[in-house]
Amino acid sequence: MTVPYSLLDLAPVVDGTSIGQALNQSVALGVAAEQWGYRRFWLAEHHNMPGIASSSPAIVIGQVARATSTIRVGSGGIMLPNHAPLVVAEQFGTLDAMFPDRIDLGIGRAPGTDQVTAHALRRNPGALSAEDFPQELAQLRAFLAGAFPADHPYSAITAVPGEGSNLQMWLLGSSTFSAQLAGMLGLPFAFARHFAPRETFAALAAYRERFRPSGVLDEPYAMVTATVVAAEDDETARYHSGPQRLAMARLRSGTPGRYPTAEDAAANPLSPMQESAVAETSSAWIVGGRDHVASELRSLVESTGANEIMISSTLADFDARLESHRITAEVLDALVPAA
């Protein structure tokens, strides 16, 4: 039953530490993930979050790829509303030229931030609409393939590096929109179950129903992201999940800050209102010792039919973060169907 497993990182900036430490820990985590058998190591794109340092995935991807040798490294994702397609093609074409056959380009439709910051990031005053995203994506793919029609104004542009790159492109989503688009284009699809669990089955069904074979895939390939906090016992896992719960509650209330420590989270239990704000997302988290994690991951794979699982685990204590990902890898390696 073993499925490939990958890792999504956000480079958390923990209270009392520096941004440099956060980014260097992400690189160290990528090295460890390669040793433990993770297939991919992806960096998210977020902005205006004091506790998250992954605002420039392409830069950190290069650092992780340089420090490793076999694991695929990529974006989870590049948020296309924030970037001109040509810039993305050149950046990831550069990465592919330096690290051939190892770079993933995950593309998202949301800006990855609040509305004010999104406005500051945009290349034009208005937000990209749902109709704009497929057009922007088509431009990006055309730059990478050198496939603009002769009468298109961009046909005179060559993305260097970029054109002819051997990137693996994914569409990311937390609803049915990108799921349907990924299916229609015959691209692999990664669903963000770690923050939109309610939409999981509808999005996966939409992807598979709309899938059309392409030059990329003959059959649908779906990856599901899950928040997992693993430890040697349930109590330790719950303790180390505290900072993520507190950080999410603060974000939902509009007061994000540096990522809290486990001690801070234990000393500041969530209020009923905060519990309600995070309940829908946190209810899908997998938090516990080996047996519980194995049972929940087995259920997730069986219920979703996922071709691959991506693990998101933003623990404040770096040693605990390493331990969680190591245990999760061991659990997934040993996963067997339920009796």
mmCIF file of C-alpha atoms in Angstrom:
data_model
loop_
_atom_site.group_PDB
_atom_site.id
_atom_site.type_symbol
_atom_site.label_atom_id
_atom_site.label_comp_id
_atom_site.label_asym_id
_atom_site.label_seq_id
_atom_site.Cartn_x
_atom_site.Cartn_y
_atom_site.Cartn_z
ATOM 1 C CA MET A 1 0.000 0.000 0.000
ATOM 2 C CA THR A 2 3.024 2.256 0.295
ATOM 3 C CA VAL A 3 2.605 5.493 -1.646
ATOM 4 C CA PRO A 4 5.299 8.061 -2.420
ATOM 5 C CA TYR A 5 5.481 10.788 0.183
ATOM 6 C CA SER A 6 6.747 14.358 -0.008
ATOM 7 C CA LEU A 7 7.219 17.353 2.274
ATOM 8 C CA LEU A 8 5.877 20.926 2.225
ATOM 9 C CA ASP A 9 7.800 23.529 4.230
ATOM 10 C CA LEU A 10 6.974 27.131 5.168
ATOM 11 C CA ALA A 11 10.242 28.156 6.875
ATOM 12 C CA PRO A 12 8.635 29.204 10.190
ATOM 13 C CA VAL A 13 10.347 32.073 12.008
ATOM 14 C CA VAL A 14 10.031 31.145 15.666
ATOM 15 C CA ASP A 15 9.855 33.810 18.356
ATOM 16 C CA GLY A 16 13.385 34.510 19.595
ATOM 17 C CA THR A 17 15.096 33.295 16.405
ATOM 18 C CA SER A 18 16.129 34.987 13.165
ATOM 19 C CA ILE A 19 14.877 34.767 9.597
ATOM 20 C CA GLY A 20 18.305 33.450 8.612
ATOM 21 C CA GLN A 21 17.945 30.592 11.098
ATOM 22 C CA ALA A 22 14.512 29.757 9.688
ATOM 23 C CA LEU A 23 15.778 29.569 6.119
ATOM 24 C CA ASN A 24 18.877 27.581 7.061
ATOM 25 C CA GLN A 25 16.671 25.127 8.945
ATOM 26 C CA SER A 26 14.583 24.650 5.803
ATOM 27 C CA VAL A 27 17.721 23.728 3.899
ATOM 28 C CA ALA A 28 18.749 21.309 6.657
ATOM 29 C CA LEU A 29 15.256 19.797 6.623
ATOM 30 C CA GLY A 30 15.527 19.254 2.865
ATOM 31 C CA VAL A 31 18.799 17.380 3.374
ATOM 32 C CA ALA A 32 17.220 15.195 6.052
ATOM 33 C CA ALA A 33 14.105 14.587 3.936
ATOM 34 C CA GLU A 34 16.263 13.233 1.121
ATOM 35 C CA GLN A 35 17.920 10.804 3.538
ATOM 36 C CA TRP A 36 14.537 9.612 4.848
ATOM 37 C CA GLY A 37 13.121 8.853 1.412
ATOM 38 C CA TYR A 38 10.843 11.809 0.726
ATOM 39 C CA ARG A 39 10.265 12.199 -3.017
ATOM 40 C CA ARG A 40 9.878 15.993 -3.087
ATOM 41 C CA PHE A 41 10.614 19.006 -0.922
ATOM 42 C CA TRP A 42 8.390 21.989 -1.710
ATOM 43 C CA LEU A 43 8.442 25.571 -0.433
ATOM 44 C CA ALA A 44 5.238 27.587 -0.083
ATOM 45 C CA GLU A 45 4.835 31.242 -1.089
ATOM 46 C CA HIS A 46 3.412 33.514 1.617
ATOM 47 C CA HIS A 47 3.706 37.263 2.166
ATOM 48 C CA ASN A 48 3.298 39.723 5.047
ATOM 49 C CA MET A 49 3.483 36.988 7.662
ATOM 50 C CA PRO A 50 6.130 37.741 10.328
ATOM 51 C CA GLY A 51 6.261 34.069 11.299
ATOM 52 C CA ILE A 52 6.769 32.675 7.773
ATOM 53 C CA ALA A 53 9.971 33.273 5.768
ATOM 54 C CA SER A 54 9.011 31.536 2.517
ATOM 55 C CA SER A 55 8.124 34.611 0.468
ATOM 56 C CA SER A 56 10.651 33.829 -2.305
ATOM 57 C CA PRO A 57 10.458 30.090 -3.020
ATOM 58 C CA ALA A 58 12.675 30.153 -6.123
ATOM 59 C CA ILE A 59 15.647 31.417 -4.086
ATOM 60 C CA VAL A 60 15.274 28.852 -1.325
ATOM 61 C CA ILE A 61 14.644 26.044 -3.850
ATOM 62 C CA GLY A 62 18.067 26.728 -5.306
ATOM 63 C CA GLN A 63 19.685 26.498 -1.866
ATOM 64 C CA VAL A 64 17.953 23.204 -1.047
ATOM 65 C CA ALA A 65 18.745 21.736 -4.454
ATOM 66 C CA ARG A 66 22.405 22.715 -4.058
ATOM 67 C CA ALA A 67 22.576 20.959 -0.673
ATOM 68 C CA THR A 68 20.937 17.741 -1.930
ATOM 69 C CA SER A 69 21.426 15.423 -4.889
ATOM 70 C CA THR A 70 18.370 13.269 -5.628
ATOM 71 C CA ILE A 71 15.209 14.676 -4.018
ATOM 72 C CA ARG A 72 12.962 16.770 -6.276
ATOM 73 C CA VAL A 73 12.724 20.369 -5.081
ATOM 74 C CA GLY A 74 9.980 22.795 -6.014
ATOM 75 C CA SER A 75 7.279 25.289 -5.215
ATOM 76 C CA GLY A 76 4.105 24.596 -3.353
ATOM 77 C CA GLY A 77 3.461 26.901 -4.962
ATOM 78 C CA ILE A 78 4.332 29.909 -7.007
ATOM 79 C CA MET A 79 1.228 32.106 -6.770
ATOM 80 C CA LEU A 80 0.740 33.222 -10.351
ATOM 81 C CA PRO A 81 -1.248 36.421 -9.612
ATOM 82 C CA ASN A 82 1.950 37.833 -8.084
ATOM 83 C CA HIS A 83 4.289 37.173 -11.015
ATOM 84 C CA ALA A 84 4.594 37.817 -14.728
ATOM 85 C CA PRO A 85 4.596 34.433 -16.531
ATOM 86 C CA LEU A 86 7.862 35.282 -18.305
ATOM 87 C CA VAL A 87 9.597 35.910 -14.970
ATOM 88 C CA VAL A 88 8.428 32.558 -13.620
ATOM 89 C CA ALA A 89 9.595 30.799 -16.794
ATOM 90 C CA GLU A 90 13.036 32.394 -16.514
ATOM 91 C CA GLN A 91 13.426 31.741 -12.790
ATOM 92 C CA PHE A 92 12.447 28.081 -12.962
ATOM 93 C CA GLY A 93 14.230 27.622 -16.258
ATOM 94 C CA THR A 94 17.357 28.791 -14.443
ATOM 95 C CA LEU A 95 16.773 26.290 -11.640
ATOM 96 C CA ASP A 96 16.188 23.474 -14.142
ATOM 97 C CA ALA A 97 19.397 24.369 -16.007
ATOM 98 C CA MET A 98 21.367 24.168 -12.765
ATOM 99 C CA PHE A 99 19.599 21.093 -11.352
ATOM 100 C CA PRO A 100 18.303 19.073 -14.325
ATOM 101 C CA ASP A 101 15.320 16.741 -13.834
ATOM 102 C CA ARG A 102 14.880 17.751 -10.197
ATOM 103 C CA ILE A 103 12.739 20.898 -10.253
ATOM 104 C CA ASP A 104 8.960 21.009 -9.721
ATOM 105 C CA LEU A 105 6.892 24.069 -10.544
ATOM 106 C CA GLY A 106 3.687 24.035 -8.516
ATOM 107 C CA ILE A 107 1.351 26.856 -9.560
ATOM 108 C CA GLY A 108 -1.385 28.375 -7.396
ATOM 109 C CA ARG A 109 -4.243 30.748 -8.206
ATOM 110 C CA ALA A 110 -4.471 32.631 -4.881
ATOM 111 C CA PRO A 111 -2.055 35.445 -3.903
ATOM 112 C CA GLY A 112 -0.946 33.738 -0.681
ATOM 113 C CA THR A 113 -1.546 36.780 1.498
ATOM 114 C CA ASP A 114 -4.051 39.423 2.613
ATOM 115 C CA GLN A 115 -5.802 41.768 0.186
ATOM 116 C CA VAL A 116 -3.673 44.852 0.934
ATOM 117 C CA THR A 117 -0.428 42.951 0.417
ATOM 118 C CA ALA A 118 -1.875 41.315 -2.670
ATOM 119 C CA HIS A 119 -2.526 44.781 -4.080
ATOM 120 C CA ALA A 120 1.094 45.773 -3.391
ATOM 121 C CA LEU A 121 2.351 42.631 -5.130
ATOM 122 C CA ARG A 122 0.218 42.874 -8.253
ATOM 123 C CA ARG A 123 1.483 43.907 -11.639
ATOM 124 C CA ASN A 124 -1.710 45.865 -12.318
ATOM 125 C CA PRO A 125 -4.319 47.574 -10.124
ATOM 126 C CA GLY A 126 -7.009 44.896 -10.435
ATOM 127 C CA ALA A 127 -7.040 41.375 -9.094
ATOM 128 C CA LEU A 128 -6.693 38.518 -11.528
ATOM 129 C CA SER A 129 -10.099 36.997 -12.062
ATOM 130 C CA ALA A 130 -10.879 33.304 -12.357
ATOM 131 C CA GLU A 131 -10.941 33.830 -16.124
ATOM 132 C CA ASP A 132 -7.486 35.449 -16.099
ATOM 133 C CA PHE A 133 -5.714 32.538 -14.422
ATOM 134 C CA PRO A 134 -6.021 30.029 -17.304
ATOM 135 C CA GLN A 135 -4.745 32.703 -19.694
ATOM 136 C CA GLU A 136 -1.748 33.497 -17.476
ATOM 137 C CA LEU A 137 -1.045 29.789 -17.090
ATOM 138 C CA ALA A 138 -1.245 29.314 -20.864
ATOM 139 C CA GLN A 139 1.301 32.096 -21.329
ATOM 140 C CA LEU A 140 3.653 30.482 -18.812
ATOM 141 C CA ARG A 141 3.389 27.118 -20.541
ATOM 142 C CA ALA A 142 3.925 28.756 -23.936
ATOM 143 C CA PHE A 143 7.100 30.492 -22.723
ATOM 144 C CA LEU A 144 8.434 27.179 -21.395
ATOM 145 C CA ALA A 145 7.584 25.308 -24.596
ATOM 146 C CA GLY A 146 8.347 28.096 -27.086
ATOM 147 C CA ALA A 147 4.832 27.562 -28.395
ATOM 148 C CA PHE A 148 3.243 30.965 -29.007
ATOM 149 C CA PRO A 149 1.427 31.182 -32.360
ATOM 150 C CA ALA A 150 3.327 33.099 -35.024
ATOM 151 C CA ASP A 151 0.828 35.972 -34.896
ATOM 152 C CA HIS A 152 1.062 36.363 -31.098
ATOM 153 C CA PRO A 153 3.047 39.433 -29.967
ATOM 154 C CA TYR A 154 5.037 37.260 -27.551
ATOM 155 C CA SER A 155 6.187 34.891 -30.307
ATOM 156 C CA ALA A 156 9.284 37.075 -30.713
ATOM 157 C CA ILE A 157 10.297 36.408 -27.068
ATOM 158 C CA THR A 158 12.535 33.529 -26.058
ATOM 159 C CA ALA A 159 12.652 32.724 -22.350
ATOM 160 C CA VAL A 160 16.363 32.211 -21.626
ATOM 161 C CA PRO A 161 16.692 30.166 -19.491
ATOM 162 C CA GLY A 162 13.229 28.672 -19.613
ATOM 163 C CA GLU A 163 12.298 27.540 -23.091
ATOM 164 C CA GLY A 164 12.796 23.793 -23.435
ATOM 165 C CA SER A 165 13.120 23.242 -19.675
ATOM 166 C CA ASN A 166 12.292 19.819 -18.302
ATOM 167 C CA LEU A 167 10.256 21.099 -15.364
ATOM 168 C CA GLN A 168 7.493 19.074 -13.787
ATOM 169 C CA MET A 169 4.500 21.425 -13.596
ATOM 170 C CA TRP A 170 1.678 20.915 -11.092
ATOM 171 C CA LEU A 171 -1.520 22.797 -10.451
ATOM 172 C CA LEU A 172 -2.350 23.419 -6.796
ATOM 173 C CA GLY A 173 -5.792 24.020 -5.432
ATOM 174 C CA SER A 174 -8.140 24.120 -2.472
ATOM 175 C CA SER A 175 -11.366 24.013 -4.508
ATOM 176 C CA THR A 176 -12.732 22.492 -7.701
ATOM 177 C CA PHE A 177 -11.554 25.325 -9.987
ATOM 178 C CA SER A 178 -7.880 24.355 -10.322
ATOM 179 C CA ALA A 179 -8.866 20.693 -10.023
ATOM 180 C CA GLN A 180 -10.978 20.914 -13.160
ATOM 181 C CA LEU A 181 -8.350 22.946 -14.996
ATOM 182 C CA ALA A 182 -5.600 20.458 -14.096
ATOM 183 C CA GLY A 183 -7.781 17.641 -15.387
ATOM 184 C CA MET A 184 -8.584 19.403 -18.649
ATOM 185 C CA LEU A 185 -4.887 20.135 -19.255
ATOM 186 C CA GLY A 186 -3.751 16.652 -18.240
ATOM 187 C CA LEU A 187 -1.464 17.962 -15.479
ATOM 188 C CA PRO A 188 -0.767 16.500 -12.026
ATOM 189 C CA PHE A 189 -2.873 18.057 -9.281
ATOM 190 C CA ALA A 190 -2.009 18.750 -5.637
ATOM 191 C CA PHE A 191 -4.914 19.372 -3.275
ATOM 192 C CA ALA A 192 -4.396 21.511 -0.160
ATOM 193 C CA ARG A 193 -6.311 19.346 2.288
ATOM 194 C CA HIS A 194 -4.177 20.750 5.117
ATOM 195 C CA PHE A 195 -6.225 23.958 5.080
ATOM 196 C CA ALA A 196 -9.354 23.071 3.058
ATOM 197 C CA PRO A 197 -10.328 19.574 4.226
ATOM 198 C CA ARG A 198 -14.041 19.999 3.466
ATOM 199 C CA GLU A 199 -13.388 20.342 -0.281
ATOM 200 C CA THR A 200 -11.121 17.299 -0.595
ATOM 201 C CA PHE A 201 -13.437 14.751 -2.173
ATOM 202 C CA ALA A 202 -15.240 17.208 -4.447
ATOM 203 C CA ALA A 203 -11.952 18.531 -5.818
ATOM 204 C CA LEU A 204 -10.441 15.096 -6.392
ATOM 205 C CA ALA A 205 -13.616 13.894 -8.100
ATOM 206 C CA ALA A 206 -13.664 16.980 -10.337
ATOM 207 C CA TYR A 207 -10.027 16.419 -11.286
ATOM 208 C CA ARG A 208 -10.537 12.779 -12.195
ATOM 209 C CA GLU A 209 -13.794 13.392 -14.059
ATOM 210 C CA ARG A 210 -12.336 16.208 -16.161
ATOM 211 C CA PHE A 211 -8.974 14.538 -16.796
ATOM 212 C CA ARG A 212 -7.836 14.279 -20.389
ATOM 213 C CA PRO A 213 -4.631 12.430 -21.322
ATOM 214 C CA SER A 214 -1.855 14.761 -22.422
ATOM 215 C CA GLY A 215 1.793 14.774 -23.340
ATOM 216 C CA VAL A 216 2.435 14.989 -19.595
ATOM 217 C CA LEU A 217 0.180 12.264 -18.160
ATOM 218 C CA ASP A 218 -1.797 9.331 -19.500
ATOM 219 C CA GLU A 219 -3.815 9.004 -16.285
ATOM 220 C CA PRO A 220 -4.752 11.330 -13.398
ATOM 221 C CA TYR A 221 -2.120 11.836 -10.726
ATOM 222 C CA ALA A 222 -3.347 13.430 -7.512
ATOM 223 C CA MET A 223 -1.346 14.409 -4.457
ATOM 224 C CA VAL A 224 -3.055 15.229 -1.164
ATOM 225 C CA THR A 225 -1.417 17.429 1.476
ATOM 226 C CA ALA A 226 -1.965 16.596 5.140
ATOM 227 C CA THR A 227 -0.840 18.236 8.357
ATOM 228 C CA VAL A 228 0.921 15.587 10.431
ATOM 229 C CA VAL A 229 2.520 16.020 13.846
ATOM 230 C CA ALA A 230 4.126 12.744 14.839
ATOM 231 C CA ALA A 231 6.011 11.813 17.999
ATOM 232 C CA GLU A 232 6.769 8.699 20.007
ATOM 233 C CA ASP A 233 3.569 9.218 22.023
ATOM 234 C CA ASP A 234 0.287 11.091 21.652
ATOM 235 C CA GLU A 235 0.899 13.559 24.464
ATOM 236 C CA THR A 236 4.216 14.759 23.019
ATOM 237 C CA ALA A 237 2.656 15.173 19.593
ATOM 238 C CA ARG A 238 -0.206 17.233 20.998
ATOM 239 C CA TYR A 239 2.269 19.447 22.848
ATOM 240 C CA HIS A 240 4.235 20.182 19.691
ATOM 241 C CA SER A 241 1.079 20.879 17.680
ATOM 242 C CA GLY A 242 0.247 23.764 20.014
ATOM 243 C CA PRO A 243 2.251 26.478 18.206
ATOM 244 C CA GLN A 244 0.576 25.755 14.876
ATOM 245 C CA ARG A 245 -2.870 26.037 16.467
ATOM 246 C CA LEU A 246 -1.970 29.301 18.210
ATOM 247 C CA ALA A 247 -0.317 30.763 15.097
ATOM 248 C CA MET A 248 -3.383 29.921 13.006
ATOM 249 C CA ALA A 249 -5.727 31.471 15.582
ATOM 250 C CA ARG A 250 -3.692 34.672 15.593
ATOM 251 C CA LEU A 251 -3.653 34.760 11.800
ATOM 252 C CA ARG A 252 -7.420 34.273 11.615
ATOM 253 C CA SER A 253 -7.911 37.170 14.032
ATOM 254 C CA GLY A 254 -5.681 39.471 11.968
ATOM 255 C CA THR A 255 -2.811 39.548 14.483
ATOM 256 C CA PRO A 256 -0.051 37.364 13.001
ATOM 257 C CA GLY A 257 3.371 37.491 14.583
ATOM 258 C CA ARG A 258 6.508 35.450 14.997
ATOM 259 C CA TYR A 259 5.781 31.749 15.302
ATOM 260 C CA PRO A 260 5.113 30.933 18.969
ATOM 261 C CA THR A 261 7.141 28.356 20.853
ATOM 262 C CA ALA A 262 5.585 25.222 22.308
ATOM 263 C CA GLU A 263 6.022 26.740 25.768
ATOM 264 C CA ASP A 264 4.147 29.875 24.681
ATOM 265 C CA ALA A 265 1.325 27.807 23.211
ATOM 266 C CA ALA A 266 1.015 25.723 26.390
ATOM 267 C CA ALA A 267 0.841 28.895 28.486
ATOM 268 C CA ASN A 268 -1.780 30.491 26.224
ATOM 269 C CA PRO A 269 -4.596 28.010 25.608
ATOM 270 C CA LEU A 270 -7.057 29.018 22.900
ATOM 271 C CA SER A 271 -10.263 30.753 23.859
ATOM 272 C CA PRO A 272 -13.583 29.237 22.719
ATOM 273 C CA MET A 273 -13.717 31.828 19.921
ATOM 274 C CA GLN A 274 -10.181 30.934 18.785
ATOM 275 C CA GLU A 275 -10.996 27.230 18.945
ATOM 276 C CA SER A 276 -13.981 27.841 16.703
ATOM 277 C CA ALA A 277 -11.859 29.805 14.218
ATOM 278 C CA VAL A 278 -9.388 26.953 13.698
ATOM 279 C CA ALA A 279 -11.701 23.986 14.232
ATOM 280 C CA GLU A 280 -12.563 23.216 10.616
ATOM 281 C CA THR A 281 -8.921 23.110 9.537
ATOM 282 C CA SER A 282 -7.382 21.543 12.636
ATOM 283 C CA SER A 283 -10.012 18.793 12.744
ATOM 284 C CA ALA A 284 -8.252 17.202 9.776
ATOM 285 C CA TRP A 285 -4.784 17.299 11.344
ATOM 286 C CA ILE A 286 -3.130 13.999 12.185
ATOM 287 C CA VAL A 287 -1.513 14.402 15.595
ATOM 288 C CA GLY A 288 -0.219 11.518 17.678
ATOM 289 C CA GLY A 289 2.132 8.627 18.161
ATOM 290 C CA ARG A 290 3.088 6.051 15.557
ATOM 291 C CA ASP A 291 -0.019 3.884 15.781
ATOM 292 C CA HIS A 292 -2.422 6.799 15.502
ATOM 293 C CA VAL A 293 -0.486 8.385 12.634
ATOM 294 C CA ALA A 294 -0.350 5.061 10.777
ATOM 295 C CA SER A 295 -4.080 4.506 11.169
ATOM 296 C CA GLU A 296 -5.009 8.020 10.032
ATOM 297 C CA LEU A 297 -2.638 8.035 7.055
ATOM 298 C CA ARG A 298 -3.896 4.625 5.961
ATOM 299 C CA SER A 299 -7.452 5.925 6.095
ATOM 300 C CA LEU A 300 -6.490 9.050 4.159
ATOM 301 C CA VAL A 301 -4.819 7.085 1.358
ATOM 302 C CA GLU A 302 -7.694 4.604 1.112
ATOM 303 C CA SER A 303 -10.467 7.215 1.179
ATOM 304 C CA THR A 304 -8.891 9.646 -1.299
ATOM 305 C CA GLY A 305 -7.118 7.207 -3.610
ATOM 306 C CA ALA A 306 -4.167 9.612 -3.506
ATOM 307 C CA ASN A 307 -1.239 8.741 -5.743
ATOM 308 C CA GLU A 308 1.079 10.618 -3.396
ATOM 309 C CA ILE A 309 0.906 12.207 0.061
ATOM 310 C CA MET A 310 2.547 15.511 0.941
ATOM 311 C CA ILE A 311 3.251 16.166 4.603
ATOM 312 C CA SER A 312 3.005 19.642 6.119
ATOM 313 C CA SER A 313 4.251 19.930 9.684
ATOM 314 C CA THR A 314 5.141 23.376 11.036
ATOM 315 C CA LEU A 315 6.584 22.592 14.448
ATOM 316 C CA ALA A 316 8.336 25.410 16.313
ATOM 317 C CA ASP A 317 11.007 23.213 17.875
ATOM 318 C CA PHE A 318 13.317 22.221 15.027
ATOM 319 C CA ASP A 319 14.444 18.958 16.624
ATOM 320 C CA ALA A 320 10.792 17.999 17.111
ATOM 321 C CA ARG A 321 10.095 18.972 13.507
ATOM 322 C CA LEU A 322 12.858 16.687 12.298
ATOM 323 C CA GLU A 323 11.606 13.894 14.541
ATOM 324 C CA SER A 324 8.044 14.294 13.287
ATOM 325 C CA HIS A 325 9.064 14.000 9.642
ATOM 326 C CA ARG A 326 11.365 11.065 10.380
ATOM 327 C CA ILE A 327 8.634 9.135 12.187
ATOM 328 C CA THR A 328 6.116 9.959 9.451
ATOM 329 C CA ALA A 329 8.478 8.599 6.796
ATOM 330 C CA GLU A 330 8.949 5.385 8.768
ATOM 331 C CA VAL A 331 5.201 5.022 9.231
ATOM 332 C CA LEU A 332 4.504 5.548 5.520
ATOM 333 C CA ASP A 333 7.204 3.063 4.543
ATOM 334 C CA ALA A 334 5.506 0.433 6.674
ATOM 335 C CA LEU A 335 1.911 1.291 5.755
ATOM 336 C CA VAL A 336 -0.306 -1.686 5.006
ATOM 337 C CA PRO A 337 -4.026 -1.927 4.192
ATOM 338 C CA ALA A 338 -6.456 -2.226 7.069
ATOM 339 C CA ALA A 339 -7.457 -5.795 7.875
#
